[in-house]
PDB file of C-alpha atoms and ligand atoms in Angstrom:
ATOM      1  CA  MET A   1     -28.533   8.849 -63.449  1.00 68.00           C
ATOM      2  CA  VAL A   2     -28.484   8.830 -59.563  1.00 88.00           C
ATOM      3  CA  ALA A   3     -24.679   7.754 -59.668  1.00 91.00           C
ATOM      4  CA  LEU A   4     -23.878  10.688 -61.651  1.00 95.00           C
ATOM      5  CA  GLU A   5     -25.325  13.137 -59.663  1.00 96.00           C
ATOM      6  CA  GLN A   6     -23.792  11.790 -56.831  1.00 96.00           C
ATOM      7  CA  LYS A   7     -19.795  12.306 -58.569  1.00 95.00           C
ATOM      8  CA  LEU A   8     -20.785  15.909 -59.881  1.00 97.00           C
ATOM      9  CA  GLN A   9     -21.937  16.518 -56.798  1.00 97.00           C
ATOM     10  CA  LEU A  10     -18.279  14.972 -55.079  1.00 97.00           C
ATOM     11  CA  ALA A  11     -16.382  16.242 -57.597  1.00 97.00           C
ATOM     12  CA  ALA A  12     -17.791  20.062 -57.268  1.00 97.00           C
ATOM     13  CA  GLN A  13     -16.733  19.358 -53.288  1.00 97.00           C
ATOM     14  CA  GLN A  14     -12.894  18.491 -54.548  1.00 98.00           C
ATOM     15  CA  LYS A  15     -13.107  21.330 -56.927  1.00 97.00           C
ATOM     16  CA  LYS A  16     -12.307  18.993 -59.690  1.00 97.00           C
ATOM     17  CA  LEU A  17     -14.970  19.035 -61.841  1.00 98.00           C
ATOM     18  CA  PRO A  18     -14.391  17.677 -66.130  1.00 98.00           C
ATOM     19  CA  LYS A  19     -14.622  20.166 -68.545  1.00 98.00           C
ATOM     20  CA  ALA A  20     -16.386  18.003 -71.077  1.00 98.00           C
ATOM     21  CA  LEU A  21     -18.618  14.748 -69.806  1.00 98.00           C
ATOM     22  CA  ILE A  22     -19.149  12.643 -73.158  1.00 98.00           C
ATOM     23  CA  VAL A  23     -22.197   9.790 -72.935  1.00 98.00           C
ATOM     24  CA  VAL A  24     -22.835   7.130 -75.693  1.00 97.00           C
ATOM     25  CA  HIS A  25     -25.821   5.872 -76.713  1.00 97.00           C
ATOM     26  CA  PHE A  26     -25.242   2.385 -76.862  1.00 96.00           C
ATOM     27  CA  ALA A  27     -26.409  -0.306 -79.323  1.00 97.00           C
ATOM     28  CA  GLY A  28     -28.842   3.020 -80.953  1.00 97.00           C
ATOM     29  CA  LEU A  29     -30.808   3.686 -77.695  1.00 96.00           C
ATOM     30  CA  SER A  30     -30.562   7.027 -76.598  1.00 97.00           C
ATOM     31  CA  CYS A  31     -29.697   7.957 -72.952  1.00 96.00           C
ATOM     32  CA  ASP A  32     -32.176  10.483 -71.121  1.00 96.00           C
ATOM     33  CA  MET A  33     -30.876  13.420 -72.521  1.00 97.00           C
ATOM     34  CA  GLN A  34     -33.242  16.224 -70.746  1.00 97.00           C
ATOM     35  CA  SER A  35     -31.999  15.055 -66.942  1.00 96.00           C
ATOM     36  CA  ILE A  36     -28.222  15.036 -68.274  1.00 98.00           C
ATOM     37  CA  HIS A  37     -28.696  18.157 -69.407  1.00 98.00           C
ATOM     38  CA  LYS A  38     -29.684  18.819 -66.433  1.00 97.00           C
ATOM     39  CA  LEU A  39     -27.202  18.428 -64.662  1.00 97.00           C
ATOM     40  CA  THR A  40     -24.712  19.419 -67.215  1.00 98.00           C
ATOM     41  CA  SER A  41     -26.212  22.888 -67.178  1.00 98.00           C
ATOM     42  CA  THR A  42     -26.103  23.489 -63.450  1.00 97.00           C
ATOM     43  CA  TYR A  43     -22.085  22.533 -63.421  1.00 97.00           C
ATOM     44  CA  ASN A  44     -21.044  24.289 -66.408  1.00 97.00           C
ATOM     45  CA  ILE A  45     -19.412  20.708 -67.804  1.00 98.00           C
ATOM     46  CA  VAL A  46     -19.695  20.676 -71.775  1.00 98.00           C
ATOM     47  CA  LEU A  47     -21.960  17.550 -72.850  1.00 98.00           C
ATOM     48  CA  ILE A  48     -21.172  15.747 -76.198  1.00 98.00           C
ATOM     49  CA  GLU A  49     -23.480  12.339 -77.343  1.00 98.00           C
ATOM     50  CA  ASP A  50     -21.122   9.923 -79.072  1.00 98.00           C
ATOM     51  CA  ALA A  51     -24.009   8.352 -81.019  1.00 98.00           C
ATOM     52  CA  ALA A  52     -21.689   6.709 -83.250  1.00 98.00           C
ATOM     53  CA  HIS A  53     -24.200   3.553 -82.275  1.00 98.00           C
ATOM     54  CA  ALA A  54     -27.142   5.542 -83.384  1.00 98.00           C
ATOM     55  CA  LEU A  55     -27.763   7.278 -86.020  1.00 97.00           C
ATOM     56  CA  GLY A  56     -31.275   7.303 -87.713  1.00 97.00           C
ATOM     57  CA  GLY A  57     -32.861   7.305 -83.774  1.00 97.00           C
ATOM     58  CA  ASP A  58     -35.077   9.454 -82.115  1.00 97.00           C
ATOM     59  CA  TYR A  59     -35.398  11.155 -78.873  1.00 97.00           C
ATOM     60  CA  VAL A  60     -38.409  12.343 -77.410  1.00 95.00           C
ATOM     61  CA  GLY A  61     -39.550  12.420 -81.142  1.00 93.00           C
ATOM     62  CA  ARG A  62     -36.579  14.244 -82.351  1.00 96.00           C
ATOM     63  CA  LYS A  63     -33.695  13.099 -83.987  1.00 97.00           C
ATOM     64  CA  ILE A  64     -30.205  11.570 -82.381  1.00 97.00           C
ATOM     65  CA  GLY A  65     -28.031  13.929 -83.750  1.00 97.00           C
ATOM     66  CA  CYS A  66     -30.005  17.754 -83.455  1.00 98.00           C
ATOM     67  CA  CYS A  67     -28.151  18.695 -80.208  1.00 98.00           C
ATOM     68  CA  GLU A  68     -31.266  19.933 -78.394  1.00 98.00           C
ATOM     69  CA  TYR A  69     -29.368  19.229 -75.090  1.00 98.00           C
ATOM     70  CA  SER A  70     -26.077  19.141 -75.855  1.00 98.00           C
ATOM     71  CA  ASP A  71     -22.984  20.761 -77.119  1.00 98.00           C
ATOM     72  CA  LEU A  72     -22.079  18.600 -79.786  1.00 98.00           C
ATOM     73  CA  THR A  73     -22.690  14.755 -81.088  1.00 98.00           C
ATOM     74  CA  VAL A  74     -20.325  12.096 -82.716  1.00 98.00           C
ATOM     75  CA  LEU A  75     -20.783   9.762 -85.634  1.00 98.00           C
ATOM     76  CA  SER A  76     -18.848   7.536 -87.038  1.00 98.00           C
ATOM     77  CA  PHE A  77     -19.410   6.317 -90.018  1.00 98.00           C
ATOM     78  CA  HIS A  78     -17.054   2.932 -90.061  1.00 97.00           C
ATOM     79  CA  PRO A  79     -18.261   0.415 -92.406  1.00 96.00           C
ATOM     80  CA  VAL A  80     -20.204  -1.360 -88.890  1.00 94.00           C
ATOM     81  CA  LYS A  81     -22.150   1.783 -88.384  1.00 94.00           C
ATOM     82  CA  SER A  82     -26.106   2.719 -89.321  1.00 93.00           C
ATOM     83  CA  ILE A  83     -24.077   4.236 -92.849  1.00 96.00           C
ATOM     84  CA  THR A  84     -20.550   4.167 -93.777  1.00 97.00           C
ATOM     85  CA  THR A  85     -18.411   6.756 -95.836  1.00 97.00           C
ATOM     86  CA  ALA A  86     -15.560   3.183 -95.851  1.00 96.00           C
ATOM     87  CA  GLU A  87     -14.325   5.580 -92.731  1.00 96.00           C
ATOM     88  CA  GLY A  88     -14.569   9.191 -90.913  1.00 96.00           C
ATOM     89  CA  GLY A  89     -17.172  10.559 -89.271  1.00 96.00           C
ATOM     90  CA  ALA A  90     -18.965  13.950 -88.516  1.00 97.00           C
ATOM     91  CA  VAL A  91     -19.652  16.644 -85.458  1.00 98.00           C
ATOM     92  CA  LEU A  92     -22.632  18.043 -85.221  1.00 98.00           C
ATOM     93  CA  THR A  93     -23.361  21.579 -83.471  1.00 98.00           C
ATOM     94  CA  ASN A  94     -25.886  24.373 -83.138  1.00 98.00           C
ATOM     95  CA  ASN A  95     -23.290  26.396 -81.005  1.00 98.00           C
ATOM     96  CA  SER A  96     -21.120  28.476 -83.932  1.00 97.00           C
ATOM     97  CA  ALA A  97     -18.086  29.417 -81.908  1.00 97.00           C
ATOM     98  CA  TYR A  98     -17.947  25.467 -82.104  1.00 97.00           C
ATOM     99  CA  PHE A  99     -18.696  25.301 -85.615  1.00 97.00           C
ATOM    100  CA  THR A 100     -15.407  27.764 -86.935  1.00 96.00           C
ATOM    101  CA  LYS A 101     -13.596  26.086 -84.563  1.00 96.00           C
ATOM    102  CA  LEU A 102     -14.279  22.433 -86.011  1.00 97.00           C
ATOM    103  CA  GLN A 103     -13.923  23.984 -89.021  1.00 95.00           C
ATOM    104  CA  LEU A 104     -10.551  25.329 -88.345  1.00 96.00           C
ATOM    105  CA  PHE A 105      -9.553  22.307 -86.518  1.00 96.00           C
ATOM    106  CA  ALA A 106     -10.094  19.982 -89.543  1.00 96.00           C
ATOM    107  CA  LYS A 107      -8.429  22.550 -91.717  1.00 96.00           C
ATOM    108  CA  HIS A 108      -5.150  22.952 -90.054  1.00 97.00           C
ATOM    109  CA  GLY A 109      -6.057  25.579 -88.687  1.00 97.00           C
ATOM    110  CA  VAL A 110      -5.470  27.383 -91.574  1.00 97.00           C
ATOM    111  CA  THR A 111      -8.703  30.243 -92.994  1.00 96.00           C
ATOM    112  CA  ARG A 112      -9.768  32.906 -95.205  1.00 95.00           C
ATOM    113  CA  ASP A 113     -12.544  34.116 -93.561  1.00 93.00           C
ATOM    114  CA  PRO A 114     -11.461  38.000 -92.734  1.00 92.00           C
ATOM    115  CA  ALA A 115     -13.305  37.810 -89.855  1.00 92.00           C
ATOM    116  CA  LEU A 116     -10.902  35.675 -87.708  1.00 94.00           C
ATOM    117  CA  MET A 117      -7.944  36.934 -89.244  1.00 95.00           C
ATOM    118  CA  GLN A 118      -5.499  39.297 -88.017  1.00 95.00           C
ATOM    119  CA  GLY A 119      -4.228  42.584 -89.795  1.00 94.00           C
ATOM    120  CA  GLU A 120      -4.570  43.166 -93.251  1.00 91.00           C
ATOM    121  CA  SER A 121      -5.611  41.289 -96.072  1.00 90.00           C
ATOM    122  CA  ASP A 122      -2.010  40.673 -98.463  1.00 93.00           C
ATOM    123  CA  GLY A 123      -4.384  40.552-101.004  1.00 93.00           C
ATOM    124  CA  PRO A 124      -7.037  37.404-102.893  1.00 93.00           C
ATOM    125  CA  TRP A 125      -4.549  34.809-102.603  1.00 95.00           C
ATOM    126  CA  TYR A 126      -3.880  35.869 -98.291  1.00 97.00           C
ATOM    127  CA  TYR A 127      -4.935  33.147 -95.743  1.00 97.00           C
ATOM    128  CA  GLN A 128      -3.869  32.959 -92.551  1.00 97.00           C
ATOM    129  CA  GLN A 129      -2.693  30.226 -90.225  1.00 97.00           C
ATOM    130  CA  VAL A 130      -4.526  31.403 -86.665  1.00 96.00           C
ATOM    131  CA  GLU A 131      -4.658  27.847 -84.802  1.00 95.00           C
ATOM    132  CA  LEU A 132      -3.068  24.591 -84.173  1.00 96.00           C
ATOM    133  CA  GLY A 133      -4.822  22.020 -87.109  1.00 96.00           C
ATOM    134  CA  TYR A 134      -4.882  18.857 -88.736  1.00 96.00           C
ATOM    135  CA  ASN A 135      -6.271  17.480 -91.663  1.00 96.00           C
ATOM    136  CA  TYR A 136      -9.407  15.694 -90.648  1.00 94.00           C
ATOM    137  CA  ARG A 137     -11.326  16.624 -94.060  1.00 92.00           C
ATOM    138  CA  LEU A 138     -13.532  13.757 -95.380  1.00 92.00           C
ATOM    139  CA  SER A 139     -12.397  13.204 -99.352  1.00 94.00           C
ATOM    140  CA  ASP A 140     -15.086  13.878-101.747  1.00 96.00           C
ATOM    141  CA  LEU A 141     -15.192  10.095-102.813  1.00 97.00           C
ATOM    142  CA  HIS A 142     -16.140   8.934 -99.154  1.00 96.00           C
ATOM    143  CA  ALA A 143     -18.041  12.116 -99.042  1.00 96.00           C
ATOM    144  CA  ALA A 144     -20.029  11.066-102.544  1.00 97.00           C
ATOM    145  CA  LEU A 145     -20.225   7.296-100.831  1.00 97.00           C
ATOM    146  CA  GLY A 146     -22.048   9.140 -97.693  1.00 97.00           C
ATOM    147  CA  ILE A 147     -24.729  10.673 -99.425  1.00 97.00           C
ATOM    148  CA  THR A 148     -25.932   7.747-101.332  1.00 98.00           C
ATOM    149  CA  GLN A 149     -25.552   5.421 -98.342  1.00 98.00           C
ATOM    150  CA  LEU A 150     -27.863   8.519 -96.182  1.00 97.00           C
ATOM    151  CA  GLN A 151     -30.324   8.567 -98.444  1.00 98.00           C
ATOM    152  CA  LYS A 152     -30.844   4.938 -97.376  1.00 98.00           C
ATOM    153  CA  LEU A 153     -30.805   5.360 -93.796  1.00 98.00           C
ATOM    154  CA  ASP A 154     -34.155   6.303 -93.290  1.00 97.00           C
ATOM    155  CA  GLN A 155     -34.974   2.728 -94.588  1.00 98.00           C
ATOM    156  CA  PHE A 156     -31.844   0.898 -92.774  1.00 97.00           C
ATOM    157  CA  VAL A 157     -33.023   1.982 -89.210  1.00 97.00           C
ATOM    158  CA  ALA A 158     -36.862   1.033 -90.037  1.00 98.00           C
ATOM    159  CA  LYS A 159     -35.690  -2.811 -91.399  1.00 98.00           C
ATOM    160  CA  ARG A 160     -33.717  -2.957 -88.087  1.00 98.00           C
ATOM    161  CA  ARG A 161     -36.487  -1.806 -85.603  1.00 97.00           C
ATOM    162  CA  MET A 162     -38.663  -4.555 -87.366  1.00 98.00           C
ATOM    163  CA  LEU A 163     -35.977  -6.579 -86.341  1.00 98.00           C
ATOM    164  CA  ALA A 164     -35.847  -5.584 -83.440  1.00 98.00           C
ATOM    165  CA  ALA A 165     -39.592  -5.929 -82.421  1.00 97.00           C
ATOM    166  CA  ARG A 166     -39.669  -9.891 -84.010  1.00 98.00           C
ATOM    167  CA  TYR A 167     -36.598 -10.296 -81.017  1.00 98.00           C
ATOM    168  CA  LYS A 168     -38.952  -8.878 -78.555  1.00 97.00           C
ATOM    169  CA  GLN A 169     -42.490 -10.692 -79.791  1.00 97.00           C
ATOM    170  CA  GLN A 170     -40.661 -14.079 -80.500  1.00 98.00           C
ATOM    171  CA  LEU A 171     -38.303 -14.415 -78.046  1.00 98.00           C
ATOM    172  CA  ALA A 172     -40.475 -12.778 -74.760  1.00 97.00           C
ATOM    173  CA  ASP A 173     -40.964 -16.286 -72.634  1.00 96.00           C
ATOM    174  CA  LEU A 174     -37.213 -17.431 -73.092  1.00 96.00           C
ATOM    175  CA  PRO A 175     -34.678 -16.448 -69.507  1.00 95.00           C
ATOM    176  CA  LEU A 176     -33.525 -13.695 -71.161  1.00 96.00           C
ATOM    177  CA  THR A 177     -33.268  -9.579 -70.499  1.00 97.00           C
ATOM    178  CA  LEU A 178     -34.076  -8.406 -73.754  1.00 97.00           C
ATOM    179  CA  PRO A 179     -33.527  -4.708 -74.529  1.00 96.00           C
ATOM    180  CA  CYS A 180     -35.617  -1.916 -72.434  1.00 89.00           C
ATOM    181  CA  GLU A 181     -36.988   0.802 -74.409  1.00 85.00           C
ATOM    182  CA  GLU A 182     -38.557   3.749 -72.572  1.00 86.00           C
ATOM    183  CA  SER A 183     -41.439   5.775 -74.779  1.00 83.00           C
ATOM    184  CA  TYR A 184     -39.144   8.842 -75.052  1.00 84.00           C
ATOM    185  CA  GLN A 185     -37.032   6.793 -76.758  1.00 87.00           C
ATOM    186  CA  ASP A 186     -36.486   4.518 -80.795  1.00 94.00           C
ATOM    187  CA  SER A 187     -33.602   2.786 -81.075  1.00 96.00           C
ATOM    188  CA  ALA A 188     -31.918   2.710 -83.994  1.00 97.00           C
ATOM    189  CA  TRP A 189     -30.661  -0.347 -83.387  1.00 97.00           C
ATOM    190  CA  HIS A 190     -27.344  -0.474 -84.479  1.00 97.00           C
ATOM    191  CA  LEU A 191     -26.867  -3.535 -81.974  1.00 98.00           C
ATOM    192  CA  TYR A 192     -29.363  -6.005 -79.960  1.00 98.00           C
ATOM    193  CA  MET A 193     -28.396  -7.542 -76.757  1.00 98.00           C
ATOM    194  CA  VAL A 194     -29.688  -9.537 -74.649  1.00 98.00           C
ATOM    195  CA  GLU A 195     -28.437 -11.033 -71.139  1.00 98.00           C
ATOM    196  CA  LEU A 196     -28.031 -14.418 -70.176  1.00 97.00           C
ATOM    197  CA  ASN A 197     -30.007 -15.236 -66.669  1.00 91.00           C
ATOM    198  CA  GLN A 198     -29.252 -18.805 -65.791  1.00 93.00           C
ATOM    199  CA  HIS A 199     -26.839 -20.477 -68.441  1.00 96.00           C
ATOM    200  CA  ASP A 200     -23.223 -20.101 -69.222  1.00 96.00           C
ATOM    201  CA  ARG A 201     -22.530 -17.448 -71.857  1.00 97.00           C
ATOM    202  CA  LEU A 202     -19.452 -19.659 -72.937  1.00 97.00           C
ATOM    203  CA  ALA A 203     -21.251 -22.808 -74.082  1.00 97.00           C
ATOM    204  CA  VAL A 204     -23.986 -20.869 -75.388  1.00 98.00           C
ATOM    205  CA  TYR A 205     -21.794 -18.329 -77.116  1.00 98.00           C
ATOM    206  CA  LYS A 206     -19.756 -22.354 -78.266  1.00 98.00           C
ATOM    207  CA  HIS A 207     -23.117 -23.706 -78.877  1.00 98.00           C
ATOM    208  CA  LEU A 208     -24.523 -21.393 -81.250  1.00 98.00           C
ATOM    209  CA  HIS A 209     -21.535 -21.150 -83.363  1.00 98.00           C
ATOM    210  CA  GLU A 210     -21.515 -24.308 -84.281  1.00 98.00           C
ATOM    211  CA  LEU A 211     -25.282 -24.275 -85.040  1.00 98.00           C
ATOM    212  CA  GLY A 212     -23.629 -21.550 -87.595  1.00 98.00           C
ATOM    213  CA  ILE A 213     -25.012 -18.715 -85.906  1.00 98.00           C
ATOM    214  CA  GLY A 214     -22.521 -15.655 -85.439  1.00 98.00           C
ATOM    215  CA  VAL A 215     -23.556 -13.851 -81.742  1.00 98.00           C
ATOM    216  CA  ASN A 216     -21.174 -12.152 -80.895  1.00 98.00           C
ATOM    217  CA  VAL A 217     -20.190 -10.143 -77.594  1.00 98.00           C
ATOM    218  CA  HIS A 218     -19.654  -6.334 -77.223  1.00 95.00           C
ATOM    219  CA  TYR A 219     -18.026  -5.159 -75.550  1.00 94.00           C
ATOM    220  CA  ILE A 220     -15.096  -5.571 -72.879  1.00 97.00           C
ATOM    221  CA  PRO A 221     -15.297  -2.435 -70.272  1.00 98.00           C
ATOM    222  CA  ILE A 222     -12.789  -0.060 -71.122  1.00 97.00           C
ATOM    223  CA  HIS A 223     -11.570   0.058 -67.795  1.00 98.00           C
ATOM    224  CA  LEU A 224     -10.014  -3.881 -67.910  1.00 97.00           C
ATOM    225  CA  GLN A 225      -7.994  -2.930 -70.688  1.00 98.00           C
ATOM    226  CA  PRO A 226      -4.679  -2.974 -70.014  1.00 98.00           C
ATOM    227  CA  TYR A 227      -4.057   0.589 -70.800  1.00 98.00           C
ATOM    228  CA  TYR A 228      -6.548   1.504 -68.221  1.00 98.00           C
ATOM    229  CA  GLN A 229      -5.810  -0.658 -65.576  1.00 97.00           C
ATOM    230  CA  ALA A 230      -1.484   1.179 -66.102  1.00 98.00           C
ATOM    231  CA  LEU A 231      -3.405   4.286 -64.698  1.00 98.00           C
ATOM    232  CA  GLY A 232      -4.498   2.635 -61.539  1.00 98.00           C
ATOM    233  CA  PHE A 233      -8.191   1.259 -63.113  1.00 98.00           C
ATOM    234  CA  LYS A 234      -9.437  -2.126 -61.760  1.00 97.00           C
ATOM    235  CA  ALA A 235     -11.741  -4.993 -61.849  1.00 97.00           C
ATOM    236  CA  GLY A 236     -14.942  -4.181 -59.297  1.00 97.00           C
ATOM    237  CA  ASP A 237     -14.463  -0.038 -60.817  1.00 96.00           C
ATOM    238  CA  PHE A 238     -17.578  -0.377 -62.410  1.00 95.00           C
ATOM    239  CA  PRO A 239     -19.748  -3.142 -61.439  1.00 96.00           C
ATOM    240  CA  VAL A 240     -22.901  -2.766 -63.840  1.00 94.00           C
ATOM    241  CA  ALA A 241     -20.389  -2.877 -66.749  1.00 96.00           C
ATOM    242  CA  GLU A 242     -19.004  -5.670 -65.350  1.00 97.00           C
ATOM    243  CA  HIS A 243     -22.049  -7.692 -64.852  1.00 97.00           C
ATOM    244  CA  PHE A 244     -23.558  -7.094 -68.290  1.00 97.00           C
ATOM    245  CA  TYR A 245     -19.613  -7.787 -70.345  1.00 97.00           C
ATOM    246  CA  HIS A 246     -20.560 -11.343 -68.232  1.00 97.00           C
ATOM    247  CA  HIS A 247     -23.556 -11.898 -69.423  1.00 97.00           C
ATOM    248  CA  ALA A 248     -24.660 -10.487 -72.784  1.00 98.00           C
ATOM    249  CA  LEU A 249     -24.902 -11.959 -75.750  1.00 98.00           C
ATOM    250  CA  THR A 250     -25.461  -9.758 -79.393  1.00 98.00           C
ATOM    251  CA  LEU A 251     -27.634 -10.798 -81.781  1.00 98.00           C
ATOM    252  CA  PRO A 252     -27.125 -10.739 -85.480  1.00 98.00           C
ATOM    253  CA  LEU A 253     -29.078  -7.809 -86.694  1.00 98.00           C
ATOM    254  CA  PHE A 254     -28.904  -6.046 -89.707  1.00 97.00           C
ATOM    255  CA  PRO A 255     -30.689  -4.996 -92.888  1.00 96.00           C
ATOM    256  CA  SER A 256     -30.369  -7.186 -95.578  1.00 97.00           C
ATOM    257  CA  MET A 257     -31.785  -9.666 -93.028  1.00 98.00           C
ATOM    258  CA  THR A 258     -33.958 -12.229 -94.289  1.00 98.00           C
ATOM    259  CA  GLU A 259     -37.383 -13.189 -91.941  1.00 97.00           C
ATOM    260  CA  GLU A 260     -35.696 -16.839 -92.431  1.00 98.00           C
ATOM    261  CA  GLN A 261     -32.386 -16.117 -91.134  1.00 98.00           C
ATOM    262  CA  GLN A 262     -34.119 -14.585 -87.932  1.00 98.00           C
ATOM    263  CA  ALA A 263     -36.179 -17.262 -88.116  1.00 98.00           C
ATOM    264  CA  GLN A 264     -32.991 -19.246 -87.365  1.00 98.00           C
ATOM    265  CA  VAL A 265     -31.420 -17.345 -85.283  1.00 98.00           C
ATOM    266  CA  ILE A 266     -34.570 -17.226 -83.496  1.00 98.00           C
ATOM    267  CA  SER A 267     -35.164 -21.401 -83.097  1.00 98.00           C
ATOM    268  CA  SER A 268     -31.023 -21.724 -82.726  1.00 98.00           C
ATOM    269  CA  LEU A 269     -31.383 -20.028 -79.532  1.00 98.00           C
ATOM    270  CA  ARG A 270     -34.268 -21.979 -78.375  1.00 97.00           C
ATOM    271  CA  GLN A 271     -33.207 -25.003 -78.793  1.00 97.00           C
ATOM    272  CA  VAL A 272     -29.334 -24.795 -76.695  1.00 98.00           C
ATOM    273  CA  LEU A 273     -31.398 -22.287 -73.948  1.00 97.00           C
ATOM    274  CA  LEU A 274     -33.531 -24.890 -73.559  1.00 95.00           C
ATOM    275  CA  GLU A 275     -30.964 -28.268 -74.373  1.00 94.00           C
ATOM    276  CA  ARG A 276     -28.743 -26.915 -71.460  1.00 88.00           C
ATOM    277  CA  ARG A 277     -31.463 -25.532 -69.193  1.00 81.00           C
ATOM    278  CA  ALA A 278     -29.071 -26.016 -65.780  1.00 62.00           C
TER     279      ALA A 278
HETATM  280  C1  LIG B 301     -17.664   2.948 -83.762  1.00 87.98           C
HETATM  281  C2  LIG B 301     -17.434   4.209 -82.765  1.00 87.98           C
HETATM  282  C3  LIG B 301     -16.947   5.191 -81.676  1.00 87.98           C
HETATM  283  C4  LIG B 301     -15.460   5.080 -82.950  1.00 87.98           C
HETATM  284  O1  LIG B 301     -15.553   5.321 -84.430  1.00 87.98           O
HETATM  285  P1  LIG B 301     -14.090   6.171 -85.213  1.00 87.98           P
HETATM  286  O2  LIG B 301     -14.992   5.803 -86.407  1.00 87.98           O
HETATM  287  O3  LIG B 301     -13.591   4.860 -85.266  1.00 87.98           O
HETATM  288  O4  LIG B 301     -13.699   6.913 -84.217  1.00 87.98           O
HETATM  289  C5  LIG B 301     -16.752   5.349 -81.289  1.00 87.98           C
HETATM  290  N1  LIG B 301     -17.275   5.311 -80.496  1.00 87.98           N
HETATM  291  C6  LIG B 301     -19.106   4.675 -80.762  1.00 87.98           C
HETATM  292  C7  LIG B 301     -19.402   4.328 -79.470  1.00 87.98           C
HETATM  293  C8  LIG B 301     -18.342   3.400 -81.546  1.00 87.98           C
HETATM  294  O5  LIG B 301     -19.405   2.423 -81.516  1.00 87.98           O
END
């Protein structure tokens, strides 16, 4: 938060303020939107929430995506996310100007609304292209899947929260940093990530896979990718993200996970960490 404030202060001095700021609700846990919104309104920057991990999560008692402290929220319905439409996503906003713009943008910039047209209509068949738009429509088939998925969202999130609570309770005595949750946050638990403090992550990862536990690593910091390296970013630019990447391990967590499966993950992790105690 302090780092962001300093970055924006400097950018303002150099007259290089960004037009928009996109914040990611990492692993399903909301960012501190009230503080971030204060900053972006001071500098007149559009604030966008990337809630691809966070659909179903809460922030200060309201659902993530209500845009109380942002201009727009984007969601992904890729199969690994809270709910799926096979592919696709959605943009949420309370701002009618953005809403109109998004509708045009998703439909080739074409409108049948006389209020958005220039000049006179030729007749009942008339439409105008008023912007350069694309085809970002979700098909009816994908939408139908999304509607049935949406009905299951609360149940999926409740199960994820129950599994996360059990991890928190049963991993508390292990040499791990567990995910934190402030009182104003209620995560959707897209991912449950722990940090290893005293163990070699690669060795633990391999050992757990040998025991049949599908742990994973999220994410390779984007500035370490060749595309961004070519733009001038380098290792060391974002030390917090890099430290997290080098120590993080994602434990299995999915709504259909059984109590037995989770117990197996917990006992295997316990066994590996104890056997490999440095
Ligand atoms: C999945 C994901 C995206 C991309 O979603 P698409 O549906 O593939 O466009 C963006 N941001 C985050 C945080 C994600 O998890």
